[in-house]
Short mmCIF file of C-alpha atoms in Angstrom, two decimals:
data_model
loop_
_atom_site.label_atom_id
_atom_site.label_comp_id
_atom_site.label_asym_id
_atom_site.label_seq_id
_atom_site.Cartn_x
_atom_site.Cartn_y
_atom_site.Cartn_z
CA UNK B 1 -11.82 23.06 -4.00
CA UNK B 2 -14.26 25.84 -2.77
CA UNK B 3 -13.00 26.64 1.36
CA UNK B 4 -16.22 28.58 2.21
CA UNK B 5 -18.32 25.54 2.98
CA UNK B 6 -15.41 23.40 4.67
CA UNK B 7 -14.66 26.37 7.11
CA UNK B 8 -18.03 27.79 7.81
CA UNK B 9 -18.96 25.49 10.39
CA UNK B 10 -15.50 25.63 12.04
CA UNK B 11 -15.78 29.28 12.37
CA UNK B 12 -19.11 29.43 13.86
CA UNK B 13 -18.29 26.93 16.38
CA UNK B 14 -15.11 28.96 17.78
CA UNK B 15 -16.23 32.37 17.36
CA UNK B 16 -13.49 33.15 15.24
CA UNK B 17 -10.27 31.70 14.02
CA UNK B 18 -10.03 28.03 14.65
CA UNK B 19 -7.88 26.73 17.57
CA UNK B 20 -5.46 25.25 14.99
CA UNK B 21 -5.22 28.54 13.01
CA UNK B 22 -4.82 30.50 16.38
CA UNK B 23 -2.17 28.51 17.26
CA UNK B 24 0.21 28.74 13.85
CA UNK B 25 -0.11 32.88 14.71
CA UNK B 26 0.85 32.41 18.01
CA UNK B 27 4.17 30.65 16.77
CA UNK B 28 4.40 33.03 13.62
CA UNK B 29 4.02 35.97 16.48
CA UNK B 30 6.87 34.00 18.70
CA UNK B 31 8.80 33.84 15.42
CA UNK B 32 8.49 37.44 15.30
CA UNK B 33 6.79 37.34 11.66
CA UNK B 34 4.18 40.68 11.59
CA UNK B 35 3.92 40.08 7.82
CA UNK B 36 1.11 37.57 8.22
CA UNK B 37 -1.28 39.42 10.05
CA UNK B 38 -3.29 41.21 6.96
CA UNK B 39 -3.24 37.82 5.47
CA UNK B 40 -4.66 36.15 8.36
CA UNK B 41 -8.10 34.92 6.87
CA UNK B 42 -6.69 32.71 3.62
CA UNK B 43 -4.10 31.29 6.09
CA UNK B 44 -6.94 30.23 8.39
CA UNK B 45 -8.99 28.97 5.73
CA UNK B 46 -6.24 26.82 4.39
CA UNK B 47 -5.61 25.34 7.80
CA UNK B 48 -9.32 24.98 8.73
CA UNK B 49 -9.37 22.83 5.33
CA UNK B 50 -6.49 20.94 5.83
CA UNK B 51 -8.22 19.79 9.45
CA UNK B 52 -11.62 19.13 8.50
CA UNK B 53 -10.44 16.70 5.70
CA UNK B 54 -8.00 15.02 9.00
CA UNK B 55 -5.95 12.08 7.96
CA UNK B 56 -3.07 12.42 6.04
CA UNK B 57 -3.97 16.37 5.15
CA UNK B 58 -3.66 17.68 9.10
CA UNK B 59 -2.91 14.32 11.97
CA UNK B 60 -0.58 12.56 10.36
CA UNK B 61 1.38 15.51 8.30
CA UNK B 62 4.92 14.93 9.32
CA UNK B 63 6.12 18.77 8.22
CA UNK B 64 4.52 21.65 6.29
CA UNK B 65 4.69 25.23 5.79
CA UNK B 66 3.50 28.22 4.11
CA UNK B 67 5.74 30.43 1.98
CA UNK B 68 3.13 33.13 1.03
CA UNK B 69 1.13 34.90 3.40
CA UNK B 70 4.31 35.34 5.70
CA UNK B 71 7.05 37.18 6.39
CA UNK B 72 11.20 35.79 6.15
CA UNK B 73 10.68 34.55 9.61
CA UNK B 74 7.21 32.82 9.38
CA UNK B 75 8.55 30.45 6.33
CA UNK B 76 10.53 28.23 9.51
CA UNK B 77 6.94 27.77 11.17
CA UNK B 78 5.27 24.58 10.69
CA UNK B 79 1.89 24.56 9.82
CA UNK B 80 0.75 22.41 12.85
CA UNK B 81 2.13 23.01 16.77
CA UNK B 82 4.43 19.67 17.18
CA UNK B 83 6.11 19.07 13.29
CA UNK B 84 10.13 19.46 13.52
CA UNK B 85 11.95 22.57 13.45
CA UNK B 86 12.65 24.13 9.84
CA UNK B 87 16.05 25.32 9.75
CA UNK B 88 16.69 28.51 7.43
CA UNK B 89 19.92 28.23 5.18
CA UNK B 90 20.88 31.66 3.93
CA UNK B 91 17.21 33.08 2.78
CA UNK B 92 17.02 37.11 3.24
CA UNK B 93 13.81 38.81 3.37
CA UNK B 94 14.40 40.23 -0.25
CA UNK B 95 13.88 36.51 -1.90
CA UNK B 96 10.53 36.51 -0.20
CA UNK B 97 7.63 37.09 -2.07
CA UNK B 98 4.41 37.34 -0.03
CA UNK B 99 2.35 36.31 -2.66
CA UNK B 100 4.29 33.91 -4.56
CA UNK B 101 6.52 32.54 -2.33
CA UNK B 102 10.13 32.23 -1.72
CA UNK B 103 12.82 31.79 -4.61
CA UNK B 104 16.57 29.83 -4.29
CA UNK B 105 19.87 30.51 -5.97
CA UNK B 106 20.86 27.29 -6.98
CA UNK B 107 23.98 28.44 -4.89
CA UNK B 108 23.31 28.43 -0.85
CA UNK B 109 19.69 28.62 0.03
CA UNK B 110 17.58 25.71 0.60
CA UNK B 111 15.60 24.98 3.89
CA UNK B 112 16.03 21.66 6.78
CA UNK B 113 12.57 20.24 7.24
CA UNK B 114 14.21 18.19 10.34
CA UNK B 115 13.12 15.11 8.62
CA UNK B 116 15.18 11.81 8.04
CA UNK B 117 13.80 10.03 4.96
CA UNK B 118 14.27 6.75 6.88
CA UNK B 119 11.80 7.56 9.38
CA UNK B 120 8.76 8.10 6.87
CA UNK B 121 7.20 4.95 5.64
CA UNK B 122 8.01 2.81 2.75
CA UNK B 123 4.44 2.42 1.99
CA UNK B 124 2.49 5.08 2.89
CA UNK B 125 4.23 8.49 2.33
CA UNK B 126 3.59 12.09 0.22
CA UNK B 127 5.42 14.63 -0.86
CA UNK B 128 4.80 17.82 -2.85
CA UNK B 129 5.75 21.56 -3.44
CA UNK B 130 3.76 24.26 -5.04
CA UNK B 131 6.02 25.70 -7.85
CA UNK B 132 5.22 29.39 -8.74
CA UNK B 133 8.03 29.90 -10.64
CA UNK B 134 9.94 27.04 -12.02
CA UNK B 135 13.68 26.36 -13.21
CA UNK B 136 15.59 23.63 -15.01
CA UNK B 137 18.10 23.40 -12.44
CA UNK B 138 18.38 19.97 -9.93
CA UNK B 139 16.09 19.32 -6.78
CA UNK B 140 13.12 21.03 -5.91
CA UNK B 141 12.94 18.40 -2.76
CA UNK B 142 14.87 15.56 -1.56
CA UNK B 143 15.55 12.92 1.02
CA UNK B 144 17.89 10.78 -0.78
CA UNK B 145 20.97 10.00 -3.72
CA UNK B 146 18.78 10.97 -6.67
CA UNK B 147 20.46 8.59 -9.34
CA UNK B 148 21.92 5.68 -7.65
CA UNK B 149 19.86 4.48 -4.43
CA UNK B 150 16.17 4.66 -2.88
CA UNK B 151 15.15 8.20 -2.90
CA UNK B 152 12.72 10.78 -1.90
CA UNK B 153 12.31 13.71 -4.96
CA UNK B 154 11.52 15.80 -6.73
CA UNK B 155 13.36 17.12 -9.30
CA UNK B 156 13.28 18.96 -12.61
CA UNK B 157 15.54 18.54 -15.57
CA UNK B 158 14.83 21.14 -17.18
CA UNK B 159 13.13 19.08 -20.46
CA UNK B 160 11.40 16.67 -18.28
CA UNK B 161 9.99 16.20 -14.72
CA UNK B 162 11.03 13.22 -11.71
CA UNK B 163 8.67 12.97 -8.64
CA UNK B 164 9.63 9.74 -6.60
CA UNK B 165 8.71 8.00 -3.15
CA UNK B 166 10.84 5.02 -2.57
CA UNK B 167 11.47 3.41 -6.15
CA UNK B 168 14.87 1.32 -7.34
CA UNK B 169 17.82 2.97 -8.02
CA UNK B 170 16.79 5.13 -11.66
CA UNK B 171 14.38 7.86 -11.93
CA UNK B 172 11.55 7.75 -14.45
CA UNK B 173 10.87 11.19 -16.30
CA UNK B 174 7.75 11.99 -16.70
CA UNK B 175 8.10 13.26 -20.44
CA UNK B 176 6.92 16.66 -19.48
CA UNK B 177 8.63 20.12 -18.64
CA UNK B 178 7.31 21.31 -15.23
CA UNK B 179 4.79 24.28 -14.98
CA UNK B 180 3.06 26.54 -12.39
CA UNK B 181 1.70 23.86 -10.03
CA UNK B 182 1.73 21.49 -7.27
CA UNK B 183 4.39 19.15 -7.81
CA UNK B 184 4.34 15.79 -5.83
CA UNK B 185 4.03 12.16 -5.62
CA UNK B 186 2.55 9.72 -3.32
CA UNK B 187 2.80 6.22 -2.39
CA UNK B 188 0.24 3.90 -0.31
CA UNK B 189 1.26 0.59 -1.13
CA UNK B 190 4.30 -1.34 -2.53
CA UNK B 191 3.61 -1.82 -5.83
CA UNK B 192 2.83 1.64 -7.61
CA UNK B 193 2.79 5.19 -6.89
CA UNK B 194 1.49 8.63 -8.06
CA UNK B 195 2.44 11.68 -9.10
CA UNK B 196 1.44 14.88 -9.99
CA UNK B 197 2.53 17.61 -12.15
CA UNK B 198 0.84 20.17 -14.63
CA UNK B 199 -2.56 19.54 -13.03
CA UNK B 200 -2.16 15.97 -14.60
CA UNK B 201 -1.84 12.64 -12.77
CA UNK B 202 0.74 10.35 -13.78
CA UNK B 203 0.20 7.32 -11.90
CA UNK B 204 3.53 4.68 -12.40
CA UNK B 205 3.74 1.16 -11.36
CA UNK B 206 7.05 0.63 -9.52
CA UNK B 207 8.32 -1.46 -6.50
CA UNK B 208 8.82 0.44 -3.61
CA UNK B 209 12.18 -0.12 -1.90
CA UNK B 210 13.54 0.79 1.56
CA UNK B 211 14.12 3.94 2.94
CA UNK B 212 17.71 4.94 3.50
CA UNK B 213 19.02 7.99 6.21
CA UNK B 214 18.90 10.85 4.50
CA UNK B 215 17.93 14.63 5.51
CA UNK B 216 14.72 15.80 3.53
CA UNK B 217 15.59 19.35 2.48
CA UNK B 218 13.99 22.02 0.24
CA UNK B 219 15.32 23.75 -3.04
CA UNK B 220 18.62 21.48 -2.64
CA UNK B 221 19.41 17.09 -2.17
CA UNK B 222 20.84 17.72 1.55
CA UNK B 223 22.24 21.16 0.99
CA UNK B 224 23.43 19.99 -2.69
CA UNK B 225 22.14 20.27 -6.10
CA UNK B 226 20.22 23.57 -5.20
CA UNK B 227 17.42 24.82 -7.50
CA UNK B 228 16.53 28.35 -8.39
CA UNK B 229 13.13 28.14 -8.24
CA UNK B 230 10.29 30.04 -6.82
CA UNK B 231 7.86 27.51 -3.98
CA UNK B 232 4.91 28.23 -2.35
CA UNK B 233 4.14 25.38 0.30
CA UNK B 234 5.52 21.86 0.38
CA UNK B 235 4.36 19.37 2.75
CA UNK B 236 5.80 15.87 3.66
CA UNK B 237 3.44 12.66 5.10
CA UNK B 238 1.13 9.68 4.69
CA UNK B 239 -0.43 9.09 1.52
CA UNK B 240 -2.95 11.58 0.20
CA UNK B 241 -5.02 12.95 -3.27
CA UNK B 242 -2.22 15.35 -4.44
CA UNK B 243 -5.39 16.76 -6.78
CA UNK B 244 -7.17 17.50 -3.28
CA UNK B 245 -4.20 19.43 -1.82
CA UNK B 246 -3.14 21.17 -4.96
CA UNK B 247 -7.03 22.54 -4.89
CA UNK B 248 -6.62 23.65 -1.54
CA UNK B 249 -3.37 25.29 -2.15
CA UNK B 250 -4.59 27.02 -5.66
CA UNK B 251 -7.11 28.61 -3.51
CA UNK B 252 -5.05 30.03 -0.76
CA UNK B 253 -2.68 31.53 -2.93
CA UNK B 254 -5.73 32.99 -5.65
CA UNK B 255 -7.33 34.49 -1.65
CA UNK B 256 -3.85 35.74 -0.97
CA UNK B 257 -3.44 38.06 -4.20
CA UNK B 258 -6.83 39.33 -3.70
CA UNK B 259 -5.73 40.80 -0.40
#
């Protein structure tokens, strides 16, 4: 999806950066991030196009963030003023990649969204991460027991890929190994959900079932099963087009490298 036409009117009317891109500098400033500033324009672009589409893309986004574009203290600063806290676990500046994001161990590192899986709801929630460089090992995301209960994941295998919002207690490969990409599902009703991986839509019919208390983390299952992987943005909220925000995120990163 093209951002010039989404954010040209926004810009015009504020003279500048939009009041929702000013703000994420002001906290990445507070954070003490200096990275971000030469990347300032794709960052506000993104933003500007997350809040003219509204909805479930900006007002009712439960937690979000950038990983490229910032510096080791802007990837803790949600997207929009008022999301939860993001709690850094053992990240360094060195696995920080401006432009493609920042990479796990599968040892220690993973990140707390501040996000309880039971609060989101049963029939109406998204989740995604952009994968820049992928790995075979465990859970890219996750908000619940991955095998045995109702979960919240995503989660490679290394010879097949698992996206899942709410389903029974096994998870359904998709049949493919995971690529560059957005990878995410999304739920808004009780009967089937989507998911997206490989720039392909896998849409699976499925009961939902009822959110349990977990912690929604990234690059781990609650601090366990850690992946090694490379990310670029995840996000967590209502139901959305994952095709939408994976054209939105594409973009950013593609204005990113050119800078």
């Amino acid at each position: 999806m093209k951002l010039s036409s989404i954010i040209a009117v926004r810009h015009r009317a504020t003279g500048g950066f939009s009041v929702e891109a000013r703000n994420y500098f002001n906290r990445l400033d507070t954070a003490g991030d200096t990275t971000y500033t030469i990347y300032k324009q794709p960052l506000a672009n993104y933003i500007d196009s997350l809040v003219s589409l509204g909805g479930s893309y900006w007002d009712t986004m439960e937690s979000a963030a950038s990983f490229v574009g910032v510096g080791i203290q802007g990837v803790t600063v949600p997207l929009r003023d008022g999301m939860p806290s993001i709690t850094n676990n053992n990240f360094v500046a060195g696995d920080l990649n401006q432009l493609t994001g920042l990479k796990g161990d599968a040892s220690t590192k993973y990140l707390s969204t501040g996000i309880n899986a039971i609060s989101l709801s049963q029939n109406d929630t998204s989740i995604s991460t952009y994968v820049t460089a992928p790995t075979a090992s465990f859970s890219y995301m996750a908000g619940a027991e991955y095998t045995y209960s109702p979960q919240l994941s995503l989660v490679s295998t290394g010879t097949a890929t698992r996206a899942d919002v709410f389903t029974g207690s096994t998870l359904t490969d998709f049949g493919t190994t995971l690529g560059v990409g957005l990878l995410g599902a999304s739920r808004s009703n009780s009967a089937d959900q989507d998911r997206r991986s490989n720039q392909t839509n896998y849409p699976q019919t499925i009961a939902s079932v009822t959110p349990q208390s977990a912690a929604l983390t990234i690059f781990s299952y609650s601090g366990s099963y850690l992946t090694a992987a490379r990310l670029a943005t995840y996000h967590v909220g209502t139901a959305l087009n994952l095709a939408t925000l994976e054209g939105l995120q594409d973009t950013l990163i593609l204005e990113i490298a050119a800078i």
